[in-house]
Amino acid sequence: MNLKKFISFIFIMLLLLSYYPLVTHAKADQLDTIKKNGELRVGLSADYAPYEFEKTVNGKRVYAGIDIELSKKLAKDLGVELKIVNMQFDSLLGALKTGKIDVIISGMSPTPERKKEVDFSNYYMHVQQRMIIQKKDVKKLKSIDDFKGKNIGVQKQTTQEELAKSEIPDANITSLTRVPEIIMSLNTGKIDGVVLEGPVAEAYLSQNSNLAFSQMQFADENKGTAIALPKDSPKLLDAVNQSIKEVDDKGLLQDYKDKANEAMFDEGSFFSKYGSFFIQGIGATILISIIGVALGSLFGGIFAFMKLSRNIILKTIAWIYIEFIRGTPLLVQVFLVYFGTTAVLGIDLSAFVCGAIALVINCAAYIAEIIRAGINAVDKGHTEAARSLGLSHAQTMNKVVMPQAIKNILPA
Ligand code: ARG
């Protein structure tokens, strides 16, 4: 094949490839994809109790909340496994459109802009929009006018962001990606108020005794939440609406709310929650120490002999290494290894491996000094005596110096 033919061949292949997804996407109903994969991938942003949040059970992070219960029901109705995909709220629509998830169940309200990009089910819940503020401001911030020039926090790309912009135009709106960050800003006084969905606001108030509702009311305060799904998937839309109808008919939502509340407050004992973290941590500490000491001694020995050698280059290398490592904090070395391996070398090592490498590098320098000091502490007269009796340098080291040096080194 000559070059021209080859290039046109590649070109045609590329053309075909780019056409292929267009064809298939246009036809497949997302329900078929879900059934084929045997898995329903639900996208959500687990920062939104009681809708969805993470909780620790026996040292494992699990998802809980109203939306999680609804997701379980939907997966069961569809006869497939459930997979929760947790991401930032402002990434959900993009993930749905690119097929990374099958549906969004994340306390999302249908809006005209969103409807251009995705389809929505019927509402499964109706909620009010509320403003929360610090308790000490309750008397000061009572109406929309009181928020003129104030700093208001909202979650990025949410209906709360729109609501704040349209109804409190004279306030400074700060949009952050995760709700806990916004609550933290409110607690520290960086912002004066946060717009939230009613049940979410209540959940955060129950955890933060210094926060309270503001009496101010939004004109457009009622918003329903619905399930978002890809456009042109009528079969999936029917199935989803069917499940929601059942939830309504059987009054399941109340169960879901009760379960979510229970999950929010049954904190369990300290040990049942964190015990397994401690056990894991002890295991990791022991393992990493063994690796650090074993490999550190090996390399430490090498550096010690380099530093004791008469070769000026080896001596300098060892000297620089030992002084540098002993002169910088271990944490900095861990950072250098962890971020350096990905940023500079482009290799992606696990945190454990990076920690082990950093510890070996660090131990080697300290152990090198211990070994060198141990060897130097052996009286020079012993070497001289051995050499004058006719032992070679190696024999002197092996038979006379090292046995005594090891006795010095071991306690350290
Ligand atoms: N209901 C609002 C919206 O649709 C906010 C939802 C935020 N959800 C979340 N899981 N953080 O824009």
Short mmCIF file of C-alpha atoms and ligand atoms in Angstrom, two decimals:
data_model
loop_
_atom_site.label_atom_id
_atom_site.label_comp_id
_atom_site.label_asym_id
_atom_site.label_seq_id
_atom_site.Cartn_x
_atom_site.Cartn_y
_atom_site.Cartn_z
CA MET A 1 0.00 0.00 0.00
CA ASN A 2 1.46 3.38 -0.86
CA LEU A 3 1.30 6.33 1.47
CA LYS A 4 -1.60 8.03 -0.25
CA LYS A 5 -3.76 4.94 -0.12
CA PHE A 6 -2.80 4.38 3.48
CA ILE A 7 -3.79 7.89 4.48
CA SER A 8 -7.13 7.69 2.71
CA PHE A 9 -7.74 4.31 4.36
CA ILE A 10 -7.12 5.79 7.81
CA PHE A 11 -9.31 8.73 6.94
CA ILE A 12 -12.22 6.54 5.92
CA MET A 13 -11.87 4.42 9.04
CA LEU A 14 -11.94 7.54 11.20
CA LEU A 15 -15.02 8.75 9.38
CA LEU A 16 -16.77 5.44 9.95
CA LEU A 17 -15.77 5.38 13.59
CA SER A 18 -17.09 8.86 14.22
CA TYR A 19 -20.35 7.97 12.56
CA TYR A 20 -20.86 4.73 14.48
CA PRO A 21 -21.81 6.13 17.90
CA LEU A 22 -24.23 8.57 16.29
CA VAL A 23 -26.14 5.74 14.74
CA THR A 24 -26.32 3.52 17.78
CA HIS A 25 -27.05 6.30 20.26
CA ALA A 26 -29.99 7.54 18.33
CA LYS A 27 -31.68 4.15 18.48
CA ALA A 28 -30.98 2.53 21.83
CA ASP A 29 -33.43 3.14 24.61
CA GLN A 30 -31.43 3.48 27.81
CA LEU A 31 -33.64 0.77 29.33
CA ASP A 32 -32.12 -1.75 26.90
CA THR A 33 -28.61 -0.70 27.92
CA ILE A 34 -29.49 -1.10 31.60
CA LYS A 35 -31.00 -4.54 31.02
CA LYS A 36 -28.04 -5.59 28.89
CA ASN A 37 -25.54 -4.50 31.56
CA GLY A 38 -27.69 -6.01 34.31
CA GLU A 39 -26.91 -2.88 36.28
CA LEU A 40 -28.57 0.46 37.00
CA ARG A 41 -25.95 3.19 37.44
CA VAL A 42 -27.47 5.95 39.56
CA GLY A 43 -25.54 9.22 39.65
CA LEU A 44 -25.83 11.42 42.72
CA SER A 45 -23.98 13.87 44.92
CA ALA A 46 -23.91 12.40 48.42
CA ASP A 47 -23.72 15.69 50.29
CA TYR A 48 -27.43 16.12 50.66
CA ALA A 49 -28.95 14.53 53.73
CA PRO A 50 -31.69 13.34 53.97
CA TYR A 51 -31.75 12.77 50.19
CA GLU A 52 -28.36 11.10 49.97
CA PHE A 53 -25.36 10.98 52.24
CA GLU A 54 -22.52 8.75 53.26
CA LYS A 55 -22.40 7.01 56.57
CA THR A 56 -19.99 4.67 58.31
CA VAL A 57 -21.17 1.19 59.20
CA ASN A 58 -18.57 -1.15 60.70
CA GLY A 59 -15.81 0.96 59.25
CA LYS A 60 -17.26 0.87 55.74
CA ARG A 61 -18.65 3.89 53.95
CA VAL A 62 -22.18 3.23 52.72
CA TYR A 63 -24.78 5.45 51.08
CA ALA A 64 -28.10 6.16 52.74
CA GLY A 65 -31.07 8.45 52.24
CA ILE A 66 -34.40 8.85 50.48
CA ASP A 67 -32.86 8.81 47.01
CA ILE A 68 -30.90 5.67 47.85
CA GLU A 69 -34.09 3.87 48.91
CA LEU A 70 -35.77 5.06 45.72
CA SER A 71 -32.78 3.85 43.68
CA LYS A 72 -32.99 0.43 45.33
CA LYS A 73 -36.68 0.22 44.49
CA LEU A 74 -36.10 1.24 40.89
CA ALA A 75 -33.29 -1.28 40.42
CA LYS A 76 -35.47 -3.98 41.93
CA ASP A 77 -38.39 -3.09 39.67
CA LEU A 78 -36.11 -3.22 36.65
CA GLY A 79 -34.66 -6.53 37.86
CA VAL A 80 -31.03 -5.34 37.80
CA GLU A 81 -28.23 -4.63 40.27
CA LEU A 82 -27.82 -1.14 41.68
CA LYS A 83 -24.59 0.80 41.34
CA ILE A 84 -24.29 4.19 43.04
CA VAL A 85 -21.92 6.64 41.36
CA ASN A 86 -21.09 9.54 43.68
CA MET A 87 -19.85 12.76 42.07
CA GLN A 88 -20.14 16.52 42.30
CA PHE A 89 -23.61 17.85 41.64
CA ASP A 90 -22.43 20.03 38.77
CA SER A 91 -20.94 17.00 36.96
CA LEU A 92 -24.12 14.93 36.98
CA LEU A 93 -25.78 16.25 33.82
CA GLY A 94 -22.59 15.82 31.81
CA ALA A 95 -22.17 12.28 33.11
CA LEU A 96 -25.72 11.41 32.15
CA LYS A 97 -25.34 12.85 28.65
CA THR A 98 -22.09 10.99 28.02
CA GLY A 99 -23.57 7.70 29.23
CA LYS A 100 -21.42 7.30 32.37
CA ILE A 101 -24.60 6.91 34.40
CA ASP A 102 -28.13 5.78 33.50
CA VAL A 103 -30.20 8.11 35.67
CA ILE A 104 -29.72 10.96 38.16
CA ILE A 105 -31.50 10.59 41.49
CA SER A 106 -30.01 13.45 43.45
CA GLY A 107 -32.77 15.69 44.70
CA MET A 108 -32.76 17.29 41.26
CA SER A 109 -35.53 19.64 40.21
CA PRO A 110 -36.63 19.85 36.58
CA THR A 111 -35.87 23.26 35.05
CA PRO A 112 -36.42 24.49 31.49
CA GLU A 113 -32.64 24.54 30.81
CA ARG A 114 -32.15 21.03 32.14
CA LYS A 115 -35.13 19.78 30.17
CA LYS A 116 -33.33 20.80 27.00
CA GLU A 117 -30.57 18.34 27.83
CA VAL A 118 -32.28 15.46 29.63
CA ASP A 119 -35.75 14.11 30.35
CA PHE A 120 -37.40 14.10 33.75
CA SER A 121 -39.78 11.68 35.41
CA ASN A 122 -42.82 12.79 37.37
CA TYR A 123 -42.09 14.38 40.74
CA TYR A 124 -41.39 12.03 43.63
CA MET A 125 -41.23 14.75 46.25
CA HIS A 126 -42.26 18.37 46.79
CA VAL A 127 -40.13 20.67 48.87
CA GLN A 128 -39.78 24.26 49.99
CA GLN A 129 -36.73 26.44 49.65
CA ARG A 130 -35.31 27.88 52.86
CA MET A 131 -32.55 30.20 53.96
CA ILE A 132 -30.39 29.25 56.93
CA ILE A 133 -28.28 31.74 58.86
CA GLN A 134 -26.32 31.95 62.10
CA LYS A 135 -28.54 31.96 65.18
CA LYS A 136 -27.14 35.31 66.31
CA ASP A 137 -28.45 36.93 63.09
CA VAL A 138 -32.06 35.75 63.43
CA LYS A 139 -33.27 39.20 64.48
CA LYS A 140 -31.22 41.00 61.84
CA LEU A 141 -31.94 38.94 58.73
CA LYS A 142 -35.71 38.64 58.52
CA SER A 143 -36.69 39.60 54.98
CA ILE A 144 -35.23 39.62 51.50
CA ASP A 145 -34.27 43.28 51.91
CA ASP A 146 -32.10 42.46 54.91
CA PHE A 147 -29.87 40.40 52.64
CA LYS A 148 -28.87 43.39 50.48
CA GLY A 149 -25.09 43.43 50.19
CA LYS A 150 -24.81 40.22 52.25
CA ASN A 151 -22.92 37.13 51.18
CA ILE A 152 -25.12 34.19 50.26
CA GLY A 153 -23.79 30.67 49.70
CA VAL A 154 -25.38 28.20 47.28
CA GLN A 155 -24.40 24.93 45.62
CA LYS A 156 -23.03 25.35 42.11
CA GLN A 157 -25.47 24.88 39.23
CA THR A 158 -28.48 24.21 41.41
CA THR A 159 -31.93 25.72 41.44
CA GLN A 160 -30.92 27.38 44.71
CA GLU A 161 -28.25 29.28 42.80
CA GLU A 162 -30.88 30.51 40.32
CA LEU A 163 -33.33 31.33 43.08
CA ALA A 164 -30.80 33.39 45.01
CA LYS A 165 -29.73 35.25 41.87
CA SER A 166 -33.27 36.05 40.79
CA GLU A 167 -34.87 36.83 44.15
CA ILE A 168 -31.98 38.46 46.04
CA PRO A 169 -30.25 40.34 43.23
CA ASP A 170 -28.42 42.73 45.55
CA ALA A 171 -26.58 40.03 47.46
CA ASN A 172 -23.15 38.60 46.68
CA ILE A 173 -23.69 35.00 45.67
CA THR A 174 -20.91 32.49 46.30
CA SER A 175 -21.31 29.14 44.52
CA LEU A 176 -19.43 26.15 45.91
CA THR A 177 -19.45 22.55 44.74
CA ARG A 178 -20.24 20.68 47.95
CA VAL A 179 -22.85 21.52 50.55
CA PRO A 180 -20.65 20.78 53.61
CA GLU A 181 -18.16 23.42 52.39
CA ILE A 182 -20.98 25.97 52.20
CA ILE A 183 -22.15 25.13 55.72
CA MET A 184 -18.57 25.49 56.94
CA SER A 185 -18.34 28.96 55.38
CA LEU A 186 -21.56 29.89 57.15
CA ASN A 187 -20.24 28.59 60.46
CA THR A 188 -17.03 30.57 60.12
CA GLY A 189 -18.92 33.71 59.15
CA LYS A 190 -17.50 33.98 55.62
CA ILE A 191 -21.06 34.02 54.34
CA ASP A 192 -24.26 35.21 55.99
CA GLY A 193 -26.83 32.80 54.62
CA VAL A 194 -27.27 29.56 52.68
CA VAL A 195 -30.21 28.70 50.42
CA LEU A 196 -31.17 25.05 50.72
CA GLU A 197 -34.02 22.66 50.10
CA GLY A 198 -36.20 22.52 53.26
CA PRO A 199 -35.45 18.93 54.39
CA VAL A 200 -31.73 19.40 53.73
CA ALA A 201 -31.72 22.63 55.71
CA GLU A 202 -33.41 20.83 58.59
CA ALA A 203 -30.85 18.05 58.49
CA TYR A 204 -27.97 20.51 58.73
CA LEU A 205 -29.70 22.52 61.48
CA SER A 206 -30.05 19.37 63.56
CA GLN A 207 -26.26 18.92 63.40
CA ASN A 208 -25.27 22.58 63.94
CA SER A 209 -26.81 24.13 67.02
CA ASN A 210 -25.57 27.63 66.18
CA LEU A 211 -27.54 27.80 62.91
CA ALA A 212 -31.21 28.66 62.40
CA PHE A 213 -33.85 29.34 59.73
CA SER A 214 -34.29 32.90 58.56
CA GLN A 215 -37.90 34.09 58.53
CA MET A 216 -37.54 35.35 54.98
CA GLN A 217 -39.68 33.64 52.35
CA PHE A 218 -38.94 33.05 48.72
CA ALA A 219 -41.74 33.95 46.30
CA ASP A 220 -41.05 30.90 44.13
CA GLU A 221 -40.35 28.50 46.93
CA ASN A 222 -41.96 25.28 45.81
CA LYS A 223 -39.90 22.95 43.72
CA GLY A 224 -40.41 19.28 43.12
CA THR A 225 -37.64 16.75 42.74
CA ALA A 226 -37.63 14.16 39.98
CA ILE A 227 -35.45 11.53 38.36
CA ALA A 228 -33.42 12.64 35.33
CA LEU A 229 -32.80 10.25 32.46
CA PRO A 230 -31.33 10.46 28.96
CA LYS A 231 -33.47 11.96 26.23
CA ASP A 232 -35.37 9.70 23.84
CA SER A 233 -35.70 6.74 26.17
CA PRO A 234 -39.48 6.39 26.35
CA LYS A 235 -39.32 2.84 27.73
CA LEU A 236 -37.07 3.88 30.60
CA LEU A 237 -39.25 6.92 31.28
CA ASP A 238 -42.34 4.70 31.50
CA ALA A 239 -40.61 2.27 33.83
CA VAL A 240 -39.36 5.05 36.10
CA ASN A 241 -42.76 6.71 36.26
CA GLN A 242 -44.33 3.35 37.01
CA SER A 243 -42.01 2.88 40.01
CA ILE A 244 -42.74 6.41 41.24
CA LYS A 245 -46.46 5.78 40.93
CA GLU A 246 -46.10 2.69 43.08
CA VAL A 247 -44.15 4.65 45.66
CA ASP A 248 -47.03 7.15 45.74
CA ASP A 249 -49.80 4.55 45.80
CA LYS A 250 -48.25 2.51 48.56
CA GLY A 251 -47.12 5.55 50.57
CA LEU A 252 -43.53 4.32 50.50
CA LEU A 253 -42.00 7.80 50.64
CA GLN A 254 -42.77 8.07 54.34
CA ASP A 255 -40.86 4.80 54.92
CA TYR A 256 -37.94 6.17 52.96
CA LYS A 257 -37.95 9.37 55.01
CA ASP A 258 -38.10 7.41 58.27
CA LYS A 259 -35.23 5.20 57.17
CA ALA A 260 -33.18 8.23 56.15
CA ASN A 261 -33.77 9.88 59.52
CA GLU A 262 -32.81 6.73 61.34
CA ALA A 263 -29.62 6.47 59.29
CA MET A 264 -28.78 10.09 60.04
CA PHE A 265 -28.98 9.72 63.77
CA ASP A 266 -28.07 6.13 64.66
CA GLU A 267 -24.44 6.93 65.12
CA GLY A 268 -23.53 3.74 67.01
CA SER A 269 -20.67 3.38 69.46
CA PHE A 270 -17.28 4.83 68.71
CA PHE A 271 -15.68 1.43 68.30
CA SER A 272 -18.37 -0.07 66.06
CA LYS A 273 -17.96 2.93 63.78
CA TYR A 274 -14.21 3.35 63.74
CA GLY A 275 -12.86 0.10 65.20
CA SER A 276 -11.99 -1.43 61.88
CA PHE A 277 -10.10 1.72 60.85
CA PHE A 278 -7.86 1.31 63.89
CA ILE A 279 -7.23 -2.35 63.16
CA GLN A 280 -6.47 -1.57 59.52
CA GLY A 281 -4.21 1.24 60.65
CA ILE A 282 -2.27 -0.98 63.06
CA GLY A 283 -1.78 -3.56 60.30
CA ALA A 284 -0.55 -0.89 57.87
CA THR A 285 1.79 0.59 60.51
CA ILE A 286 3.37 -2.76 61.33
CA LEU A 287 3.79 -3.74 57.69
CA ILE A 288 5.24 -0.40 56.64
CA SER A 289 7.63 -0.43 59.64
CA ILE A 290 8.93 -3.88 58.73
CA ILE A 291 9.49 -2.80 55.14
CA GLY A 292 11.11 0.45 56.28
CA VAL A 293 13.53 -1.19 58.69
CA ALA A 294 14.41 -4.16 56.46
CA LEU A 295 15.05 -2.26 53.23
CA GLY A 296 16.29 0.79 55.15
CA SER A 297 19.00 -1.33 56.80
CA LEU A 298 20.04 -2.75 53.46
CA PHE A 299 20.39 0.65 51.78
CA GLY A 300 21.65 2.21 55.01
CA GLY A 301 24.49 -0.31 55.05
CA ILE A 302 25.39 0.55 51.49
CA PHE A 303 25.41 4.28 52.23
CA ALA A 304 27.45 3.74 55.40
CA PHE A 305 30.19 1.93 53.48
CA MET A 306 30.05 4.56 50.74
CA LYS A 307 30.59 7.26 53.32
CA LEU A 308 33.47 5.36 54.94
CA SER A 309 35.12 4.56 51.62
CA ARG A 310 38.19 6.38 50.38
CA ASN A 311 36.60 7.08 46.99
CA ILE A 312 35.78 10.79 47.13
CA ILE A 313 32.82 10.55 44.69
CA LEU A 314 31.07 7.75 46.63
CA LYS A 315 31.79 9.57 49.84
CA THR A 316 30.27 12.84 48.55
CA ILE A 317 27.15 11.16 47.17
CA ALA A 318 26.53 9.42 50.49
CA TRP A 319 27.26 12.60 52.43
CA ILE A 320 24.79 14.69 50.37
CA TYR A 321 22.09 12.01 50.56
CA ILE A 322 22.37 11.54 54.30
CA GLU A 323 22.50 15.25 55.12
CA PHE A 324 19.59 16.07 52.79
CA ILE A 325 17.32 13.35 54.11
CA ARG A 326 18.17 13.98 57.75
CA GLY A 327 17.67 17.72 57.21
CA THR A 328 14.14 17.58 55.75
CA PRO A 329 10.93 16.48 57.51
CA LEU A 330 9.61 13.00 56.75
CA LEU A 331 6.24 14.45 55.77
CA VAL A 332 7.88 16.52 53.04
CA GLN A 333 9.60 13.40 51.73
CA VAL A 334 6.29 11.54 51.68
CA PHE A 335 4.76 14.41 49.68
CA LEU A 336 7.71 14.44 47.29
CA VAL A 337 7.34 10.73 46.60
CA TYR A 338 3.55 10.73 46.44
CA PHE A 339 3.09 13.77 44.20
CA GLY A 340 6.46 13.54 42.47
CA THR A 341 5.91 10.05 41.11
CA THR A 342 2.70 11.08 39.33
CA ALA A 343 3.54 14.67 38.44
CA VAL A 344 7.17 14.22 37.35
CA LEU A 345 7.55 10.55 36.44
CA GLY A 346 3.97 9.96 35.38
CA ILE A 347 3.60 6.70 37.33
CA ASP A 348 0.60 6.22 39.51
CA LEU A 349 1.60 4.39 42.70
CA SER A 350 -0.76 3.62 45.55
CA ALA A 351 -0.55 5.67 48.73
CA PHE A 352 0.79 2.64 50.61
CA VAL A 353 3.62 2.00 48.15
CA CYS A 354 4.57 5.70 48.18
CA GLY A 355 4.56 5.72 51.97
CA ALA A 356 6.76 2.63 52.04
CA ILE A 357 9.23 4.09 49.53
CA ALA A 358 9.47 7.36 51.46
CA LEU A 359 10.04 5.52 54.71
CA VAL A 360 12.78 3.36 53.18
CA ILE A 361 14.52 6.45 51.80
CA ASN A 362 14.25 8.11 55.20
CA CYS A 363 15.31 5.08 57.27
CA ALA A 364 18.29 4.43 54.99
CA ALA A 365 19.82 7.81 55.87
CA TYR A 366 19.38 7.41 59.63
CA ILE A 367 20.49 3.78 59.66
CA ALA A 368 23.54 4.68 57.55
CA GLU A 369 24.65 7.04 60.29
CA ILE A 370 24.02 4.44 62.99
CA ILE A 371 26.08 1.87 61.10
CA ARG A 372 28.89 4.32 60.36
CA ALA A 373 29.06 5.41 63.98
CA GLY A 374 29.07 1.78 65.09
CA ILE A 375 32.00 0.96 62.83
CA ASN A 376 33.92 4.11 63.77
CA ALA A 377 33.48 3.32 67.45
CA VAL A 378 35.65 0.21 67.13
CA ASP A 379 39.06 1.14 68.43
CA LYS A 380 41.55 1.90 65.66
CA GLY A 381 44.16 -0.20 67.51
CA HIS A 382 42.16 -3.37 66.71
CA THR A 383 42.44 -2.73 62.98
CA GLU A 384 46.11 -1.92 63.28
CA ALA A 385 46.75 -5.05 65.33
CA ALA A 386 44.86 -7.25 62.87
CA ARG A 387 46.65 -5.78 59.88
CA SER A 388 50.10 -6.20 61.50
CA LEU A 389 49.28 -9.85 62.23
CA GLY A 390 48.89 -10.26 58.47
CA LEU A 391 45.09 -10.23 58.00
CA SER A 392 43.87 -8.63 54.74
CA HIS A 393 41.61 -5.56 54.78
CA ALA A 394 38.53 -7.74 54.08
CA GLN A 395 39.48 -10.25 56.76
CA THR A 396 40.04 -7.47 59.27
CA MET A 397 36.59 -6.05 58.53
CA ASN A 398 34.88 -9.45 58.65
CA LYS A 399 36.55 -11.06 61.61
CA VAL A 400 37.58 -8.15 63.82
CA VAL A 401 35.78 -4.89 63.12
CA MET A 402 32.24 -5.97 62.11
CA PRO A 403 31.52 -8.36 65.03
CA GLN A 404 32.27 -5.54 67.42
CA ALA A 405 30.53 -2.92 65.29
CA ILE A 406 27.33 -4.99 65.12
CA LYS A 407 27.32 -5.18 68.89
CA ASN A 408 27.42 -1.34 68.91
CA ILE A 409 24.82 -0.94 66.18
CA LEU A 410 22.09 -3.32 67.32
CA PRO A 411 20.74 -1.41 70.33
CA ALA A 412 20.22 1.73 68.23
N1 ARG B 1 -32.79 20.72 44.05
C1 ARG B 1 -31.65 21.45 43.64
C2 ARG B 1 -31.45 21.37 42.15
O1 ARG B 1 -32.12 20.61 41.51
C3 ARG B 1 -30.41 21.04 44.35
C4 ARG B 1 -30.08 19.60 44.36
C5 ARG B 1 -28.72 19.31 44.93
N2 ARG B 1 -28.54 17.91 45.11
C6 ARG B 1 -27.46 17.35 45.72
N3 ARG B 1 -27.40 16.06 45.85
N4 ARG B 1 -26.50 18.09 46.17
O2 ARG B 1 -30.66 22.08 41.58
#
